[in-house]
Amino acid sequence: MEKLKPLSDSFWLVDSVNRHLQSTPQLPTASEVVVIGGGISGVSVAYWLSGLGVEVVLLERQGLAEGATGRNGGHLAPGTNKDFADAIATHGLEETLAIWHLTQNVVELVHQFIEQHQVDCDLHFNSLASLALTPLEVEQQRRSFELMQEAGLDVQFWDKEEAIGHTGSSRFLGGLLYKEHAQVWAAKLVGAIARVAMQNGANIQTGTSVGAVEQSQSGLIVRTPRGEIRAKFVVHATNAYVRHLRPVLKDLIIPVRGQVMVTEPVPPLWNFDWITNHGYEYCLQRPDGRIVLGGMRWRSPTHEWNIEDDRQIEPAVSEGLRTFLPDHFEALRNVQIGQEWTGIMGFSPDDNPLVGELPGYPGEYIIAGYSGHGMPIAFGAGRAIAQLITGQQPQLPLAFSSARLEQLK
Ligand SMILES: Cc1cc2nc3c(=O)[nH]c(=O)nc-3n(C[C@H](O)[C@H](O)[C@H](O)COP(=O)(O)OP(=O)(O)OC[C@H]3O[C@@H](n4cnc5c(N)ncnc54)[C@H](O)[C@@H]3O)c2cc1C
């Protein structure tokens, strides 16, 4: 008999309010816009649209933030998904800087929202260190550092001695320190964005799974077990699951399972958050002393590709996560582990999200595929979708445009 794997239990979902919302007992039968998905992407679209006075219904099959958003690593890190030098090689300097600046602006936009609405979601500004475990990683960092300096970005390079001094671990051979970075409790943020959207008039309906979106002569029909809604526009904000409603995206947004664990509180260790192993592992210490560490999916034979089940954790990944901190930090030799959980990311072939109209499906829009780095993008991408729907021209990097769908195939 197959041994049952341990259950996935996200720290961020235990204590988050506003997860189950139904603005009206019944679904409306029509709405100008229907947004599908209640993670950071979906609630952002609903927030910006409702702020513009547009009629919008948001449908979420579970509770708000119960997808990737409530299961992530807690980093709100501006920047490109690839390291800076690789990003320039792929996109060129201008586009790389466009992505960089967009993510900086989105972090500032999130900050302003939190201040304006007095949201309690543990937003905490910190630096981010990218720590090198191998000489190859040091060389890549040195190359990126030089290019970032030339581009006027605020970054520091650490040699081995400095890395040891800053981290308290002799295992790291160097590092890059980015000054702009934050931690955020994303599930709490999503609950707050949804509440403000509701105050603006958005109709939020959790516990409502969309089974189909149909194109008809008179517009779009969104089918759910609670009834159907006729809409002029539909926004697919279902991220890793978008292939179920639009199979055309099956090979363009792939579900990839990530895993995270949290420790019991320990005394403060670092005055920065960090990533290592080319970003595969990501770590932060919360103000309450708990350390949140994610990654290690490379330890699974499949690298956790094409997996949609976030109810269980993967033992091989779990072992990697549990041993990493004691193996790298003397002070954490006996650290106690709290919860462990998984979540499903949506990966695109070039690691950039798809944001905009869905080619071939009039009236349908997509906002998905952040490839594990959605927090510093989604709030701004949501605004871009609202602008497109209301006939405005958003400022989005070309690298994020849904128009590239054909090229990606
Ligand atoms: C383990 C892990 C660690 C991560 N760490 C970080 C990090 O530290 N920093 C960072 O920037 N990013 C991180 N990410 C990525 C980030 O969390 C995502 O990019 C972001 O949350 C995506 O938000 P979303 O709203 O697009 O998708 P999701 O949050 O996945 O929301 C999609 C929603 O759609 C709903 N849905 C699906 N199908 C239907 C349907 N048919 N009908 C109705 N609803 C439906 C789902 O239930 C889900 O709630 C991480 C992700 C994971 C999984």
Short mmCIF file of C-alpha atoms and ligand atoms in Angstrom, two decimals:
data_model
loop_
_atom_site.label_atom_id
_atom_site.label_comp_id
_atom_site.label_asym_id
_atom_site.label_seq_id
_atom_site.Cartn_x
_atom_site.Cartn_y
_atom_site.Cartn_z
CA MET A 1 0.00 0.00 0.00
CA GLU A 2 1.35 3.48 -0.88
CA LYS A 3 2.51 5.40 2.17
CA LEU A 4 0.46 8.56 2.67
CA LYS A 5 2.46 11.77 2.36
CA PRO A 6 2.11 14.36 5.13
CA LEU A 7 -0.51 17.04 4.63
CA SER A 8 0.29 20.52 3.42
CA ASP A 9 -0.55 23.18 6.00
CA SER A 10 0.24 26.81 5.09
CA PHE A 11 1.33 29.11 7.92
CA TRP A 12 -0.15 32.08 6.02
CA LEU A 13 -3.65 30.58 5.84
CA VAL A 14 -4.00 29.65 9.50
CA ASP A 15 -4.55 33.16 10.77
CA SER A 16 -5.95 35.04 7.79
CA VAL A 17 -9.38 36.64 7.86
CA ASN A 18 -11.65 37.63 4.93
CA ARG A 19 -11.14 34.34 3.12
CA HIS A 20 -14.77 33.44 2.65
CA LEU A 21 -16.86 36.22 1.18
CA GLN A 22 -20.16 36.20 -0.68
CA SER A 23 -21.32 39.74 -1.36
CA THR A 24 -24.82 38.55 -2.30
CA PRO A 25 -26.60 35.28 -1.44
CA GLN A 26 -27.14 34.53 -5.15
CA LEU A 27 -24.86 35.10 -8.12
CA PRO A 28 -25.92 37.98 -10.34
CA THR A 29 -27.12 36.79 -13.76
CA ALA A 30 -25.10 39.43 -15.62
CA SER A 31 -22.08 41.64 -15.05
CA GLU A 32 -19.92 43.79 -17.27
CA VAL A 33 -16.80 41.88 -16.14
CA VAL A 34 -16.33 38.47 -14.50
CA VAL A 35 -12.93 37.79 -12.93
CA ILE A 36 -12.10 34.12 -12.32
CA GLY A 37 -9.66 33.45 -9.47
CA GLY A 38 -9.29 35.01 -6.02
CA GLY A 39 -5.52 35.24 -5.56
CA ILE A 40 -3.47 38.44 -5.72
CA SER A 41 -4.13 38.72 -9.49
CA GLY A 42 -7.90 38.35 -9.38
CA VAL A 43 -8.52 40.65 -6.41
CA SER A 44 -6.19 43.26 -7.92
CA VAL A 45 -8.20 43.32 -11.15
CA ALA A 46 -11.46 43.56 -9.17
CA TYR A 47 -10.03 46.37 -7.05
CA TRP A 48 -8.85 48.52 -9.96
CA LEU A 49 -12.00 47.91 -12.03
CA SER A 50 -14.36 48.68 -9.15
CA GLY A 51 -12.32 51.82 -8.43
CA LEU A 52 -13.09 52.95 -11.99
CA GLY A 53 -16.81 52.33 -11.42
CA VAL A 54 -16.94 49.19 -13.58
CA GLU A 55 -19.42 46.44 -12.63
CA VAL A 56 -17.39 43.36 -11.67
CA VAL A 57 -18.01 39.92 -10.15
CA LEU A 58 -15.10 37.83 -8.86
CA LEU A 59 -15.54 34.04 -8.66
CA GLU A 60 -13.15 31.89 -6.56
CA ARG A 61 -13.65 28.16 -6.22
CA GLN A 62 -12.07 27.91 -2.74
CA GLY A 63 -11.43 30.77 -0.29
CA LEU A 64 -9.49 33.92 -1.23
CA ALA A 65 -5.70 33.37 -1.46
CA GLU A 66 -5.96 29.60 -1.09
CA GLY A 67 -3.97 29.10 -4.30
CA ALA A 68 -0.31 30.10 -4.72
CA THR A 69 -0.84 33.48 -3.04
CA GLY A 70 -1.56 32.03 0.40
CA ARG A 71 1.16 29.42 0.10
CA ASN A 72 4.17 31.40 -1.03
CA GLY A 73 7.50 32.34 0.53
CA GLY A 74 6.48 35.84 1.68
CA HIS A 75 8.97 37.85 -0.46
CA LEU A 76 8.00 41.06 -2.23
CA ALA A 77 11.17 41.45 -4.26
CA PRO A 78 11.53 43.89 -7.15
CA GLY A 79 13.58 42.70 -10.09
CA THR A 80 13.67 40.30 -12.98
CA ASN A 81 12.99 36.59 -12.68
CA LYS A 82 16.34 35.68 -14.23
CA ASP A 83 19.57 37.14 -12.89
CA PHE A 84 20.34 40.58 -14.32
CA ALA A 85 22.99 39.50 -16.84
CA ASP A 86 20.77 36.68 -18.16
CA ALA A 87 17.81 39.04 -18.36
CA ILE A 88 19.84 41.46 -20.50
CA ALA A 89 20.98 38.60 -22.73
CA THR A 90 17.32 37.62 -23.24
CA HIS A 91 15.52 40.97 -23.37
CA GLY A 92 18.19 43.64 -23.90
CA LEU A 93 18.99 46.38 -21.39
CA GLU A 94 15.99 48.63 -22.08
CA GLU A 95 13.39 45.92 -21.58
CA THR A 96 15.22 44.50 -18.56
CA LEU A 97 15.14 47.94 -16.95
CA ALA A 98 11.45 48.30 -17.88
CA ILE A 99 10.72 45.10 -15.94
CA TRP A 100 12.91 46.21 -13.05
CA HIS A 101 11.23 49.61 -12.80
CA LEU A 102 7.74 48.15 -13.13
CA THR A 103 8.36 45.82 -10.17
CA GLN A 104 9.78 48.71 -8.11
CA ASN A 105 6.66 50.75 -8.91
CA VAL A 106 4.36 47.86 -7.98
CA VAL A 107 6.06 47.42 -4.61
CA GLU A 108 5.52 51.14 -4.01
CA LEU A 109 1.88 50.85 -5.15
CA VAL A 110 1.32 47.95 -2.71
CA HIS A 111 3.00 50.01 0.02
CA GLN A 112 0.69 52.97 -0.67
CA PHE A 113 -2.40 50.72 -0.61
CA ILE A 114 -1.34 49.25 2.74
CA GLU A 115 -0.72 52.71 4.21
CA GLN A 116 -3.92 54.20 2.83
CA HIS A 117 -6.12 51.39 4.12
CA GLN A 118 -4.11 50.66 7.29
CA VAL A 119 -3.75 46.99 6.34
CA ASP A 120 -2.29 44.68 8.96
CA CYS A 121 -0.24 42.31 6.75
CA ASP A 122 3.26 42.44 8.26
CA LEU A 123 4.76 44.56 5.46
CA HIS A 124 8.40 44.86 6.46
CA PHE A 125 11.10 46.49 4.32
CA ASN A 126 14.47 44.75 4.32
CA SER A 127 17.35 44.15 1.90
CA LEU A 128 17.71 40.95 -0.12
CA ALA A 129 21.01 39.07 -0.37
CA SER A 130 21.59 36.63 -3.20
CA LEU A 131 24.16 34.22 -1.72
CA ALA A 132 26.54 32.14 -3.83
CA LEU A 133 27.16 28.48 -3.02
CA THR A 134 29.58 27.77 -5.89
CA PRO A 135 32.38 29.62 -7.73
CA LEU A 136 30.15 29.64 -10.83
CA GLU A 137 27.43 31.46 -8.90
CA VAL A 138 30.00 34.00 -7.64
CA GLU A 139 31.10 34.68 -11.23
CA GLN A 140 27.52 35.16 -12.40
CA GLN A 141 26.90 37.55 -9.53
CA ARG A 142 30.01 39.54 -10.33
CA ARG A 143 28.85 39.89 -13.94
CA SER A 144 25.38 40.99 -12.89
CA PHE A 145 26.82 43.39 -10.31
CA GLU A 146 28.91 45.19 -12.94
CA LEU A 147 25.95 45.48 -15.30
CA MET A 148 23.63 46.68 -12.53
CA GLN A 149 26.12 49.32 -11.44
CA GLU A 150 26.42 50.55 -15.02
CA ALA A 151 22.62 50.73 -15.16
CA GLY A 152 22.53 52.82 -11.96
CA LEU A 153 20.82 50.21 -9.75
CA ASP A 154 21.50 50.18 -6.03
CA VAL A 155 23.40 46.95 -5.34
CA GLN A 156 26.48 45.77 -3.37
CA PHE A 157 28.87 42.89 -4.08
CA TRP A 158 30.18 40.75 -1.18
CA ASP A 159 33.33 38.66 -1.45
CA LYS A 160 33.65 35.46 0.57
CA GLU A 161 34.84 37.17 3.73
CA GLU A 162 32.02 39.69 3.63
CA ALA A 163 29.47 36.96 2.92
CA ILE A 164 30.68 35.00 5.94
CA GLY A 165 30.63 38.13 8.08
CA HIS A 166 27.09 39.07 7.09
CA THR A 167 25.54 35.59 7.14
CA GLY A 168 27.43 33.95 10.01
CA SER A 169 27.98 30.93 7.75
CA SER A 170 31.21 29.78 6.10
CA ARG A 171 29.21 27.97 3.39
CA PHE A 172 28.63 31.02 1.21
CA LEU A 173 31.32 32.16 -1.22
CA GLY A 174 29.99 35.61 -2.03
CA GLY A 175 26.82 37.57 -2.52
CA LEU A 176 24.88 40.47 -4.00
CA LEU A 177 22.84 42.77 -1.79
CA TYR A 178 19.77 44.46 -3.24
CA LYS A 179 18.53 47.34 -1.11
CA GLU A 180 14.87 47.31 -2.06
CA HIS A 181 12.97 44.33 -0.77
CA ALA A 182 10.04 43.58 1.52
CA GLN A 183 8.23 40.78 3.26
CA VAL A 184 4.45 40.58 3.18
CA TRP A 185 1.70 38.28 4.47
CA ALA A 186 0.06 37.93 1.08
CA ALA A 187 -3.15 36.22 2.23
CA LYS A 188 -3.91 39.13 4.58
CA LEU A 189 -3.13 41.62 1.83
CA VAL A 190 -5.49 39.82 -0.57
CA GLY A 191 -8.29 39.84 2.02
CA ALA A 192 -7.86 43.59 2.44
CA ILE A 193 -7.80 44.29 -1.31
CA ALA A 194 -10.99 42.24 -1.70
CA ARG A 195 -12.69 44.18 1.14
CA VAL A 196 -11.87 47.54 -0.48
CA ALA A 197 -13.03 46.24 -3.87
CA MET A 198 -16.32 45.23 -2.24
CA GLN A 199 -16.67 48.69 -0.71
CA ASN A 200 -16.19 50.06 -4.25
CA GLY A 201 -19.07 47.84 -5.44
CA ALA A 202 -17.34 44.62 -6.58
CA ASN A 203 -19.32 41.44 -5.99
CA ILE A 204 -16.99 38.78 -4.53
CA GLN A 205 -18.12 35.15 -4.50
CA THR A 206 -15.88 32.50 -2.98
CA GLY A 207 -16.81 28.81 -3.04
CA THR A 208 -17.81 29.19 -6.70
CA SER A 209 -16.00 27.10 -9.27
CA VAL A 210 -16.20 28.09 -12.91
CA GLY A 211 -16.80 25.04 -15.12
CA ALA A 212 -16.78 26.76 -18.52
CA VAL A 213 -16.53 30.09 -20.31
CA GLU A 214 -18.43 30.14 -23.58
CA GLN A 215 -18.31 32.63 -26.41
CA SER A 216 -21.82 33.46 -27.72
CA GLN A 217 -23.40 35.94 -30.14
CA SER A 218 -24.53 38.10 -27.25
CA GLY A 219 -21.25 38.03 -25.29
CA LEU A 220 -19.63 35.62 -22.86
CA ILE A 221 -21.34 33.05 -20.65
CA VAL A 222 -19.61 31.95 -17.44
CA ARG A 223 -21.01 28.66 -16.14
CA THR A 224 -20.86 27.62 -12.48
CA PRO A 225 -22.81 25.12 -10.33
CA ARG A 226 -24.52 28.15 -8.72
CA GLY A 227 -25.81 29.48 -12.05
CA GLU A 228 -24.50 31.29 -15.09
CA ILE A 229 -23.38 34.88 -15.55
CA ARG A 230 -23.48 36.77 -18.83
CA ALA A 231 -20.54 39.11 -19.22
CA LYS A 232 -18.99 41.46 -21.72
CA PHE A 233 -15.48 40.68 -20.47
CA VAL A 234 -13.92 37.73 -18.62
CA VAL A 235 -10.53 37.86 -16.89
CA HIS A 236 -8.71 34.56 -16.37
CA ALA A 237 -6.80 35.01 -13.09
CA THR A 238 -6.55 31.29 -12.31
CA ASN A 239 -2.79 31.17 -12.83
CA ALA A 240 -1.53 27.54 -12.80
CA TYR A 241 -5.06 26.24 -13.45
CA VAL A 242 -5.87 28.38 -16.50
CA ARG A 243 -5.40 25.40 -18.87
CA HIS A 244 -8.63 23.83 -17.59
CA LEU A 245 -10.82 26.60 -18.95
CA ARG A 246 -8.59 27.44 -21.90
CA PRO A 247 -6.69 24.30 -23.04
CA VAL A 248 -4.92 26.44 -25.67
CA LEU A 249 -2.68 27.51 -22.74
CA LYS A 250 -1.84 23.94 -21.70
CA ASP A 251 1.83 24.15 -22.72
CA LEU A 252 2.18 27.88 -22.07
CA ILE A 253 1.35 28.01 -18.36
CA ILE A 254 2.54 24.87 -16.60
CA PRO A 255 1.65 24.00 -13.00
CA VAL A 256 4.82 23.61 -10.91
CA ARG A 257 4.64 22.74 -7.24
CA GLY A 258 6.74 24.70 -4.77
CA GLN A 259 7.29 23.83 -1.13
CA VAL A 260 7.93 25.95 1.94
CA MET A 261 8.47 25.42 5.67
CA VAL A 262 8.48 27.67 8.72
CA THR A 263 10.53 27.24 11.88
CA GLU A 264 9.62 28.03 15.44
CA PRO A 265 10.81 31.54 16.51
CA VAL A 266 14.59 31.96 16.98
CA PRO A 267 16.63 35.06 17.92
CA PRO A 268 17.32 37.49 15.01
CA LEU A 269 20.06 36.18 12.71
CA TRP A 270 20.29 38.44 9.66
CA ASN A 271 19.31 42.03 8.82
CA PHE A 272 18.37 40.98 5.28
CA ASP A 273 16.31 38.26 3.60
CA TRP A 274 18.14 35.95 1.22
CA ILE A 275 18.03 33.63 -1.74
CA THR A 276 20.68 31.14 -2.82
CA ASN A 277 21.49 28.46 -5.40
CA HIS A 278 20.51 30.74 -8.31
CA GLY A 279 17.27 31.66 -6.50
CA TYR A 280 16.05 28.08 -6.14
CA GLU A 281 16.05 28.50 -2.35
CA TYR A 282 14.51 31.57 -0.70
CA CYS A 283 14.50 32.50 2.95
CA LEU A 284 13.37 35.23 5.32
CA GLN A 285 13.17 35.73 9.05
CA ARG A 286 9.90 37.26 10.17
CA PRO A 287 9.73 39.97 12.81
CA ASP A 288 8.34 37.28 15.19
CA GLY A 289 11.61 35.31 14.78
CA ARG A 290 10.20 32.51 12.60
CA ILE A 291 12.30 31.61 9.56
CA VAL A 292 10.45 30.84 6.32
CA LEU A 293 12.45 28.73 3.86
CA GLY A 294 11.24 27.54 0.46
CA GLY A 295 12.67 25.75 -2.56
CA MET A 296 14.49 22.45 -3.04
CA ARG A 297 12.11 21.24 -5.72
CA TRP A 298 15.16 20.13 -7.71
CA ARG A 299 15.37 17.23 -5.22
CA SER A 300 12.21 15.71 -6.66
CA PRO A 301 12.75 13.54 -9.80
CA THR A 302 10.13 15.61 -11.67
CA HIS A 303 11.34 18.97 -10.30
CA GLU A 304 7.64 19.12 -9.33
CA TRP A 305 6.60 20.01 -12.91
CA ASN A 306 3.06 19.34 -14.02
CA ILE A 307 1.75 18.82 -10.51
CA GLU A 308 -1.45 20.53 -9.37
CA ASP A 309 -1.95 18.87 -5.98
CA ASP A 310 -1.15 21.27 -3.14
CA ARG A 311 -2.74 19.09 -0.45
CA GLN A 312 0.40 17.09 0.30
CA ILE A 313 4.09 17.76 0.72
CA GLU A 314 6.90 15.93 -1.09
CA PRO A 315 9.19 14.02 1.34
CA ALA A 316 12.40 14.44 -0.74
CA VAL A 317 11.88 18.20 -0.90
CA SER A 318 10.94 18.23 2.75
CA GLU A 319 14.19 16.56 3.73
CA GLY A 320 16.16 19.12 1.72
CA LEU A 321 14.38 22.00 3.42
CA ARG A 322 14.66 20.53 6.91
CA THR A 323 18.40 19.90 6.65
CA PHE A 324 19.42 23.11 4.89
CA LEU A 325 19.32 25.48 7.86
CA PRO A 326 21.14 23.18 10.36
CA ASP A 327 23.73 22.31 7.67
CA HIS A 328 24.49 25.94 6.83
CA PHE A 329 24.09 27.81 10.12
CA GLU A 330 25.63 26.70 13.40
CA ALA A 331 23.02 28.75 15.30
CA LEU A 332 20.25 26.69 13.68
CA ARG A 333 21.69 23.24 14.41
CA ASN A 334 18.68 22.35 16.58
CA VAL A 335 16.03 24.57 15.05
CA GLN A 336 12.47 23.26 15.43
CA ILE A 337 10.26 23.08 12.36
CA GLY A 338 6.64 24.29 12.49
CA GLN A 339 4.43 23.87 9.41
CA GLU A 340 5.30 22.71 5.89
CA TRP A 341 3.18 23.25 2.83
CA THR A 342 3.06 23.24 -0.95
CA GLY A 343 1.55 25.62 -3.51
CA ILE A 344 1.19 25.59 -7.26
CA MET A 345 3.01 28.17 -9.40
CA GLY A 346 2.24 28.88 -13.06
CA PHE A 347 5.39 28.76 -15.22
CA SER A 348 5.55 30.21 -18.73
CA PRO A 349 8.19 29.12 -21.28
CA ASP A 350 10.17 32.38 -20.89
CA ASP A 351 9.44 32.85 -17.15
CA ASN A 352 7.45 36.05 -17.73
CA PRO A 353 3.72 36.48 -17.08
CA LEU A 354 1.08 36.78 -19.76
CA VAL A 355 -0.93 39.95 -19.25
CA GLY A 356 -3.54 41.29 -21.67
CA GLU A 357 -6.18 40.13 -24.15
CA LEU A 358 -6.28 36.42 -24.87
CA PRO A 359 -5.62 36.15 -28.61
CA GLY A 360 -8.42 34.33 -30.42
CA TYR A 361 -10.97 34.82 -27.60
CA PRO A 362 -12.69 38.20 -27.97
CA GLY A 363 -13.54 39.82 -24.64
CA GLU A 364 -11.29 37.47 -22.65
CA TYR A 365 -8.18 38.62 -20.79
CA ILE A 366 -5.37 36.77 -19.04
CA ILE A 367 -3.20 37.65 -16.05
CA ALA A 368 -1.10 34.64 -15.11
CA GLY A 369 2.21 32.79 -15.44
CA TYR A 370 4.57 34.68 -13.11
CA SER A 371 6.85 31.66 -12.87
CA GLY A 372 7.25 31.93 -9.10
CA HIS A 373 7.65 35.71 -8.83
CA GLY A 374 4.18 37.24 -8.88
CA MET A 375 4.04 39.37 -5.76
CA PRO A 376 5.90 42.41 -7.16
CA ILE A 377 3.91 42.28 -10.42
CA ALA A 378 0.28 41.24 -9.89
CA PHE A 379 -1.10 44.43 -8.29
CA GLY A 380 0.27 46.48 -11.22
CA ALA A 381 -0.71 43.87 -13.82
CA GLY A 382 -4.23 43.99 -12.36
CA ARG A 383 -4.29 47.73 -12.94
CA ALA A 384 -3.10 47.16 -16.53
CA ILE A 385 -5.99 44.75 -17.18
CA ALA A 386 -8.48 47.29 -15.75
CA GLN A 387 -6.99 49.96 -18.00
CA LEU A 388 -7.24 47.74 -21.09
CA ILE A 389 -10.87 46.89 -20.35
CA THR A 390 -11.73 50.57 -19.97
CA GLY A 391 -9.96 51.52 -23.20
CA GLN A 392 -6.82 53.01 -21.67
CA GLN A 393 -3.26 52.23 -22.68
CA PRO A 394 -1.30 50.65 -19.81
CA GLN A 395 2.45 50.93 -19.39
CA LEU A 396 3.55 47.30 -19.38
CA PRO A 397 6.87 45.80 -20.48
CA LEU A 398 6.51 44.09 -23.87
CA ALA A 399 8.01 41.00 -22.25
CA PHE A 400 4.75 40.60 -20.28
CA SER A 401 2.37 41.07 -23.19
CA SER A 402 -0.14 38.33 -23.98
CA ALA A 403 0.41 39.21 -27.65
CA ARG A 404 3.56 37.04 -27.51
CA LEU A 405 1.42 33.93 -27.05
CA GLU A 406 1.96 32.77 -30.64
CA GLN A 407 5.75 33.17 -30.34
CA LEU A 408 5.77 31.08 -27.17
CA LYS A 409 3.95 28.14 -28.76
C1 LIG B 1 5.57 27.70 -2.79
C2 LIG B 1 5.50 29.04 -3.46
C3 LIG B 1 6.39 30.04 -3.09
C4 LIG B 1 6.35 31.29 -3.71
N1 LIG B 1 7.10 32.31 -3.23
C5 LIG B 1 6.98 33.55 -3.76
C6 LIG B 1 7.65 34.65 -3.18
O1 LIG B 1 8.28 34.55 -2.13
N2 LIG B 1 7.55 35.86 -3.81
C7 LIG B 1 6.82 36.01 -4.96
O2 LIG B 1 6.80 37.10 -5.53
N3 LIG B 1 6.12 34.99 -5.48
C8 LIG B 1 6.15 33.78 -4.89
N4 LIG B 1 5.42 32.75 -5.40
C9 LIG B 1 4.56 33.02 -6.55
C10 LIG B 1 3.33 33.83 -6.17
O3 LIG B 1 2.75 33.33 -4.99
C11 LIG B 1 2.36 33.78 -7.36
O4 LIG B 1 3.01 34.33 -8.49
C12 LIG B 1 1.09 34.57 -7.11
O5 LIG B 1 0.55 34.27 -5.85
C13 LIG B 1 0.08 34.25 -8.21
O6 LIG B 1 -1.14 34.80 -7.85
P1 LIG B 1 -2.42 34.48 -8.72
O7 LIG B 1 -3.54 35.23 -8.12
O8 LIG B 1 -2.11 34.72 -10.14
O9 LIG B 1 -2.61 32.90 -8.56
P2 LIG B 1 -3.21 32.07 -7.36
O10 LIG B 1 -2.91 32.67 -6.07
O11 LIG B 1 -2.83 30.65 -7.59
O12 LIG B 1 -4.78 32.23 -7.57
C14 LIG B 1 -5.50 31.54 -8.56
C15 LIG B 1 -6.84 31.24 -7.97
O13 LIG B 1 -7.71 30.73 -8.98
C16 LIG B 1 -8.61 29.82 -8.36
N5 LIG B 1 -9.21 29.00 -9.39
C17 LIG B 1 -8.60 28.10 -10.19
N6 LIG B 1 -9.48 27.54 -11.05
C18 LIG B 1 -10.67 28.12 -10.79
C19 LIG B 1 -11.99 27.95 -11.36
N7 LIG B 1 -12.22 27.11 -12.37
N8 LIG B 1 -13.00 28.69 -10.84
C20 LIG B 1 -12.78 29.56 -9.82
N9 LIG B 1 -11.56 29.76 -9.26
C21 LIG B 1 -10.53 29.04 -9.74
C22 LIG B 1 -7.70 29.06 -7.40
O14 LIG B 1 -8.45 28.43 -6.39
C23 LIG B 1 -6.80 30.17 -6.89
O15 LIG B 1 -7.25 30.72 -5.67
C24 LIG B 1 5.42 31.51 -4.77
C25 LIG B 1 4.51 30.52 -5.13
C26 LIG B 1 4.54 29.30 -4.47
C27 LIG B 1 3.52 28.26 -4.84
#
